[in-house]
CSV table of N, CA and C in Angstrom, one decimal:
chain,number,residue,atom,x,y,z
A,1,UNK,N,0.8,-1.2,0.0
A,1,UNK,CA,0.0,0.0,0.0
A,1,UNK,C,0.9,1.2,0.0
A,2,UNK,N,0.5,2.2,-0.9
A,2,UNK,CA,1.4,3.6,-1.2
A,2,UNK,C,0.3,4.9,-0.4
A,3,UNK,N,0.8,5.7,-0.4
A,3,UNK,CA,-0.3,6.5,0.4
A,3,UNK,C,0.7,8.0,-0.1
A,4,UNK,N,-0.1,9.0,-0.3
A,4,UNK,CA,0.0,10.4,-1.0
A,4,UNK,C,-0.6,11.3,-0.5
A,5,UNK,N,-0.2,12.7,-0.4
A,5,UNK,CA,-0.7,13.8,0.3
A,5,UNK,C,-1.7,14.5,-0.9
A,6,UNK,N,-2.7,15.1,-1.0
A,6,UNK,CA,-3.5,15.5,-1.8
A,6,UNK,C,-3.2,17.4,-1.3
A,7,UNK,N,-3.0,18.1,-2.7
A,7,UNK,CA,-2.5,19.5,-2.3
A,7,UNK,C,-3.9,20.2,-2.0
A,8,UNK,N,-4.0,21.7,-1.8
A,8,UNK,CA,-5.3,22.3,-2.0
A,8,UNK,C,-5.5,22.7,-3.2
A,9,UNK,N,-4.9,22.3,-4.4
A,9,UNK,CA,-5.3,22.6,-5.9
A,9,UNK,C,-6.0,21.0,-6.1
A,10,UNK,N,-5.8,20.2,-5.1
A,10,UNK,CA,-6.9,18.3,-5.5
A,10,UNK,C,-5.4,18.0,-6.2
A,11,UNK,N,-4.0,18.4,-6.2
A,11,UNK,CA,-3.3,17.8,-7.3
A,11,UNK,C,-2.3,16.4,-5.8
A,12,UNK,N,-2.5,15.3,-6.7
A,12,UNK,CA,-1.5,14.4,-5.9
A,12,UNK,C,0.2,13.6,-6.6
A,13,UNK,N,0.9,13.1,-5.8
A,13,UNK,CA,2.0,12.9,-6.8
A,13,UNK,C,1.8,11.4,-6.6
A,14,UNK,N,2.0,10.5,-7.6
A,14,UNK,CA,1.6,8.9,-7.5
A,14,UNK,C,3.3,8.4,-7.3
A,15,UNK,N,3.1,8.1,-6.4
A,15,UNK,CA,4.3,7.4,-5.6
A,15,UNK,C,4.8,6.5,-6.9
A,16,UNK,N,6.5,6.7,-6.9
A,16,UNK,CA,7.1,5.6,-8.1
A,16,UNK,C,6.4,4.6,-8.0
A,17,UNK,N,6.6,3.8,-7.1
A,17,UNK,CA,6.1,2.0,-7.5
A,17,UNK,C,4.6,2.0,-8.2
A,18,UNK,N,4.0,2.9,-7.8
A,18,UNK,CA,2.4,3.1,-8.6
A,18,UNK,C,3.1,3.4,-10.1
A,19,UNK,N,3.4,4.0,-10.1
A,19,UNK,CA,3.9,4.5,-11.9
A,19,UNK,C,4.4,3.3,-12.3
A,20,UNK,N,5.6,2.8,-11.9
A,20,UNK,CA,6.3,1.9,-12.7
A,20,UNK,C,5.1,0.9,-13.0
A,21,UNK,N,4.0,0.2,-11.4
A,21,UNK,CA,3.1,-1.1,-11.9
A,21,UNK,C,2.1,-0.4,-12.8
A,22,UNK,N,1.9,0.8,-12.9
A,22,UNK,CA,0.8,1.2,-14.9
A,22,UNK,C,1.8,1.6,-15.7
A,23,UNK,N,3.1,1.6,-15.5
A,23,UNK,CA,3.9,2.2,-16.9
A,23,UNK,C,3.5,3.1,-17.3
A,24,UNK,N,2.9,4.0,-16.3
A,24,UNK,CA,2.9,5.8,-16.5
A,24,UNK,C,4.2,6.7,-16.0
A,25,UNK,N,4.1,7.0,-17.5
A,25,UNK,CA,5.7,8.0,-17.8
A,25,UNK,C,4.8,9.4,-18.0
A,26,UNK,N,5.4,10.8,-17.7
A,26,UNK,CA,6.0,11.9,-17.7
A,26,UNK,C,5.1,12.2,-18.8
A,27,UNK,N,3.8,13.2,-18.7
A,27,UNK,CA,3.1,13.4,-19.7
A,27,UNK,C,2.5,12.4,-20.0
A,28,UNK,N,1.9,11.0,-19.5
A,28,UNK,CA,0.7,10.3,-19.3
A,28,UNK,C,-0.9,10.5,-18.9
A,29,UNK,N,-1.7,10.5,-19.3
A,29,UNK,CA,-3.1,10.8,-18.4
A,29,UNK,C,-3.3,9.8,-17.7
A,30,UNK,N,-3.9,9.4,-16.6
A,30,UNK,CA,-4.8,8.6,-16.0
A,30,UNK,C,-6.0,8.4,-16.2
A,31,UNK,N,-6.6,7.4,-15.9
A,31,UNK,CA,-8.1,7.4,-16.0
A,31,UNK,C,-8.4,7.1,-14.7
A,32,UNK,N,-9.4,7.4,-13.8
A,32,UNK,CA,-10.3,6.4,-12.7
A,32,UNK,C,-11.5,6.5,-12.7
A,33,UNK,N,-11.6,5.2,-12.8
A,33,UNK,CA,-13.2,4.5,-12.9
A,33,UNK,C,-13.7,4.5,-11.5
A,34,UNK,N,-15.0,4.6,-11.5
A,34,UNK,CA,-15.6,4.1,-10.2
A,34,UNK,C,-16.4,2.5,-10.7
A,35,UNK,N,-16.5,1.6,-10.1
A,35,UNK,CA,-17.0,0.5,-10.1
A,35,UNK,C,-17.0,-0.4,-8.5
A,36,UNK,N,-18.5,-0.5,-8.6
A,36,UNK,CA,-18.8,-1.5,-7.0
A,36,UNK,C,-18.5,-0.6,-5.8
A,37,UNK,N,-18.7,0.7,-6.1
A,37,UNK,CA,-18.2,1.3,-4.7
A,37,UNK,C,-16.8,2.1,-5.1
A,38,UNK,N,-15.7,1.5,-5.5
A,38,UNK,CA,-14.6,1.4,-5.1
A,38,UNK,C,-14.0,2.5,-6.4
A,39,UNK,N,-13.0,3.3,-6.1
A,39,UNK,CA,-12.6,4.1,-7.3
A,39,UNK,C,-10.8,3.3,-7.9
A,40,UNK,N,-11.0,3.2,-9.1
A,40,UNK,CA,-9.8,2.6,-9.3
A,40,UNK,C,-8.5,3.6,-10.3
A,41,UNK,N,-7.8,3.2,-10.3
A,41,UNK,CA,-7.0,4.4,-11.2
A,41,UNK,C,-6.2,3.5,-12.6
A,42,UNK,N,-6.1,3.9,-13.5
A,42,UNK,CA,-5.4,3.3,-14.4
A,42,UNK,C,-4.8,4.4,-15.5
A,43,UNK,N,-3.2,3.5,-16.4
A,43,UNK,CA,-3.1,4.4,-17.3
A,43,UNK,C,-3.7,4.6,-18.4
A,44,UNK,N,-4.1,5.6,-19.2
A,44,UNK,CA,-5.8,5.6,-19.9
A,44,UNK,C,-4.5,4.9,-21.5
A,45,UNK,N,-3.2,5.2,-21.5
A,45,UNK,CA,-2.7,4.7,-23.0
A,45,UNK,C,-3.3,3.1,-22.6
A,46,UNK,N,-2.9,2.3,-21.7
A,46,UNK,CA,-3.4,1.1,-21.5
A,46,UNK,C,-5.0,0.6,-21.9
A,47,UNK,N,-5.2,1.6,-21.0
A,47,UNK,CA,-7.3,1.2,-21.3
A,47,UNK,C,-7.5,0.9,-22.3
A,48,UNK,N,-7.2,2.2,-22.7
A,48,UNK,CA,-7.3,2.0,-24.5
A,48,UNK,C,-6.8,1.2,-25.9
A,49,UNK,N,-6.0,0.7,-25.4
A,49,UNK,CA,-5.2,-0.5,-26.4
A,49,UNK,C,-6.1,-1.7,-25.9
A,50,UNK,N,-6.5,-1.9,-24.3
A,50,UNK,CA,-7.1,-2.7,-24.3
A,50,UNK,C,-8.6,-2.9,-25.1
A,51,UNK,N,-9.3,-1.5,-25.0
A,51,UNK,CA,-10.7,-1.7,-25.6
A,51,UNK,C,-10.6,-2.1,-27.3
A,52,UNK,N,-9.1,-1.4,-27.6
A,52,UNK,CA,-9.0,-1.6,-29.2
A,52,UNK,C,-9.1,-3.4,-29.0
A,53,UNK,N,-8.4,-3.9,-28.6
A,53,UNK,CA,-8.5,-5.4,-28.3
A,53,UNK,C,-9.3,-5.7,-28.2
A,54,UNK,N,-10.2,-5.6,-27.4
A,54,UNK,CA,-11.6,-6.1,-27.6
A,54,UNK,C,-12.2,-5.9,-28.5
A,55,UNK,N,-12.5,-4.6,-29.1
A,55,UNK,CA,-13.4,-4.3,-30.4
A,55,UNK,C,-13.0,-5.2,-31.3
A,56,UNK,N,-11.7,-5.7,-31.8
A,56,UNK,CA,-10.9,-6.4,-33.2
A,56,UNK,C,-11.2,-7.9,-32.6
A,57,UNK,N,-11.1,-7.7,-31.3
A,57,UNK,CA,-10.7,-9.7,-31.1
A,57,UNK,C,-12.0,-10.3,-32.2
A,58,UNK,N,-11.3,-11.4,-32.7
A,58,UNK,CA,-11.8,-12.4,-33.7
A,58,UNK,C,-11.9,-11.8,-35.3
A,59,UNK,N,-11.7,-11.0,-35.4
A,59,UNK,CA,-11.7,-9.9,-36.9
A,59,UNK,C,-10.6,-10.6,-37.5
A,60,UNK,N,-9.0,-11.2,-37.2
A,60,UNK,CA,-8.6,-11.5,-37.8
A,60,UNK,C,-8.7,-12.8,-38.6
A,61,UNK,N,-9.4,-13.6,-37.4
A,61,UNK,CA,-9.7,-15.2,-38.1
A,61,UNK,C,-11.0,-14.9,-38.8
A,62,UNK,N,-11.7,-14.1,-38.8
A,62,UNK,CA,-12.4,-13.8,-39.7
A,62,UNK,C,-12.2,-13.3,-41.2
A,63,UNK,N,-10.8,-12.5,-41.1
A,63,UNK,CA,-10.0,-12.3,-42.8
A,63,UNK,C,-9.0,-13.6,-43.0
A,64,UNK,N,-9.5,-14.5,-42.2
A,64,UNK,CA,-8.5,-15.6,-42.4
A,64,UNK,C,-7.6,-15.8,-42.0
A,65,UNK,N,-7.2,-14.8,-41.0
A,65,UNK,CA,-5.1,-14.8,-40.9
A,65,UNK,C,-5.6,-15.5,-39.3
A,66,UNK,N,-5.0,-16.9,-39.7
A,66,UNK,CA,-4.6,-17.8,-38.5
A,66,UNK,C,-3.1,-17.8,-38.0
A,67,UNK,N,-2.5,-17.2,-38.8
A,67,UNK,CA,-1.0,-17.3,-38.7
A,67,UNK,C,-0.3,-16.1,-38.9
A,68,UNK,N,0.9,-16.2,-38.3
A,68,UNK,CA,1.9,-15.3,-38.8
A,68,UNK,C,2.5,-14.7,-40.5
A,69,UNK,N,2.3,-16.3,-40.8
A,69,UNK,CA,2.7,-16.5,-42.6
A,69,UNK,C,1.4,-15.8,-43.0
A,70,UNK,N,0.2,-16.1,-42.8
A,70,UNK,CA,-0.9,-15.2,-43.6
A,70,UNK,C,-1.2,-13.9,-43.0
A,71,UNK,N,-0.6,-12.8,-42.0
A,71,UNK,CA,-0.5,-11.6,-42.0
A,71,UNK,C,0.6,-11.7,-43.3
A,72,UNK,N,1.4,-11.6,-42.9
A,72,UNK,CA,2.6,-11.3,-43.8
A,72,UNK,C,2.1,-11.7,-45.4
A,73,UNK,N,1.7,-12.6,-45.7
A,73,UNK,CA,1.2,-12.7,-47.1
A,73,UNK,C,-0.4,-11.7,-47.7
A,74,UNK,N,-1.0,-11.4,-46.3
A,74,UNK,CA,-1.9,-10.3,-46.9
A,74,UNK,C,-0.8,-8.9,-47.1
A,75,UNK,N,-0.1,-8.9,-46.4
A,75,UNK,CA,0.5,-7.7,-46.7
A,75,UNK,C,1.1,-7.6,-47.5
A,76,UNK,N,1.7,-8.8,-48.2
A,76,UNK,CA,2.5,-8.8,-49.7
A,76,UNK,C,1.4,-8.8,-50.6
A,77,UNK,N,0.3,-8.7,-50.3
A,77,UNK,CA,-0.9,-8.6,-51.4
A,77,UNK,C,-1.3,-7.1,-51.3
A,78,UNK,N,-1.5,-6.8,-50.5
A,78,UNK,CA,-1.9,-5.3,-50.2
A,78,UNK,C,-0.7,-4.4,-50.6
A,79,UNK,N,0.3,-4.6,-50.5
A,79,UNK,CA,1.6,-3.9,-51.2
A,79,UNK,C,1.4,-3.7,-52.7
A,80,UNK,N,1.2,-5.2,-53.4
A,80,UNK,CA,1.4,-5.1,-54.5
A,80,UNK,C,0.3,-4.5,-55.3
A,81,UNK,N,-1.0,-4.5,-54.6
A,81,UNK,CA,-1.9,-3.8,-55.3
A,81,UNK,C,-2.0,-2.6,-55.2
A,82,UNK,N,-1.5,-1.9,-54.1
A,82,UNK,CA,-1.1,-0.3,-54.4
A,82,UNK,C,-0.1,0.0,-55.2
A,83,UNK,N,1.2,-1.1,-55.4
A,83,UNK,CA,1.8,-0.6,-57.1
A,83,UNK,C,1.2,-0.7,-57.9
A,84,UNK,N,0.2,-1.6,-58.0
A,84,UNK,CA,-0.4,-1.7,-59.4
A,84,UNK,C,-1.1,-0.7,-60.0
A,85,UNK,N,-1.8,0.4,-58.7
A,85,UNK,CA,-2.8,1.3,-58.5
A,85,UNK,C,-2.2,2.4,-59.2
């Protein structure tokens, strides 16, 4: 448990070990959510990579790419039809 003084502008400083465990660096925003009572804090670049993750999950096996080799081979398709263009 970390614990922080809160100024009279509401501004607080998040103790290192809190930074390093969200990998919020120097010009990061935060987010906190409230959920069940409880208010939580997170780094918002994270949140957000995660929701992109959720939105796409399954979109790939759906263009077919089960593999490594078939990204890479749509992409050699998609290359070549912009030279063609």
């Amino acid at each position: 448990m970390e614990l922080a003084k809160v100024t009279s502008k509401g501004q607080v400083t998040i103790p290192v070990e809190i930074r390093r465990k969200l990998g919020i660096k120097n010009g990061d925003k935060v987010l906190f959510m409230e959920e069940g009572g409880r208010i939580y804090m997170m780094n918002s670049s994270m949140d957000a990579f995660r929701e992109a993750q959720r939105a796409f999950s399954g979109e790939a096996q759906q263009a077919g790419l089960n593999s490594e080799e078939d990204v890479v081979r749509m992409i050699k398709e998609l290359r070549q039809e912009s030279v063609v263009k």
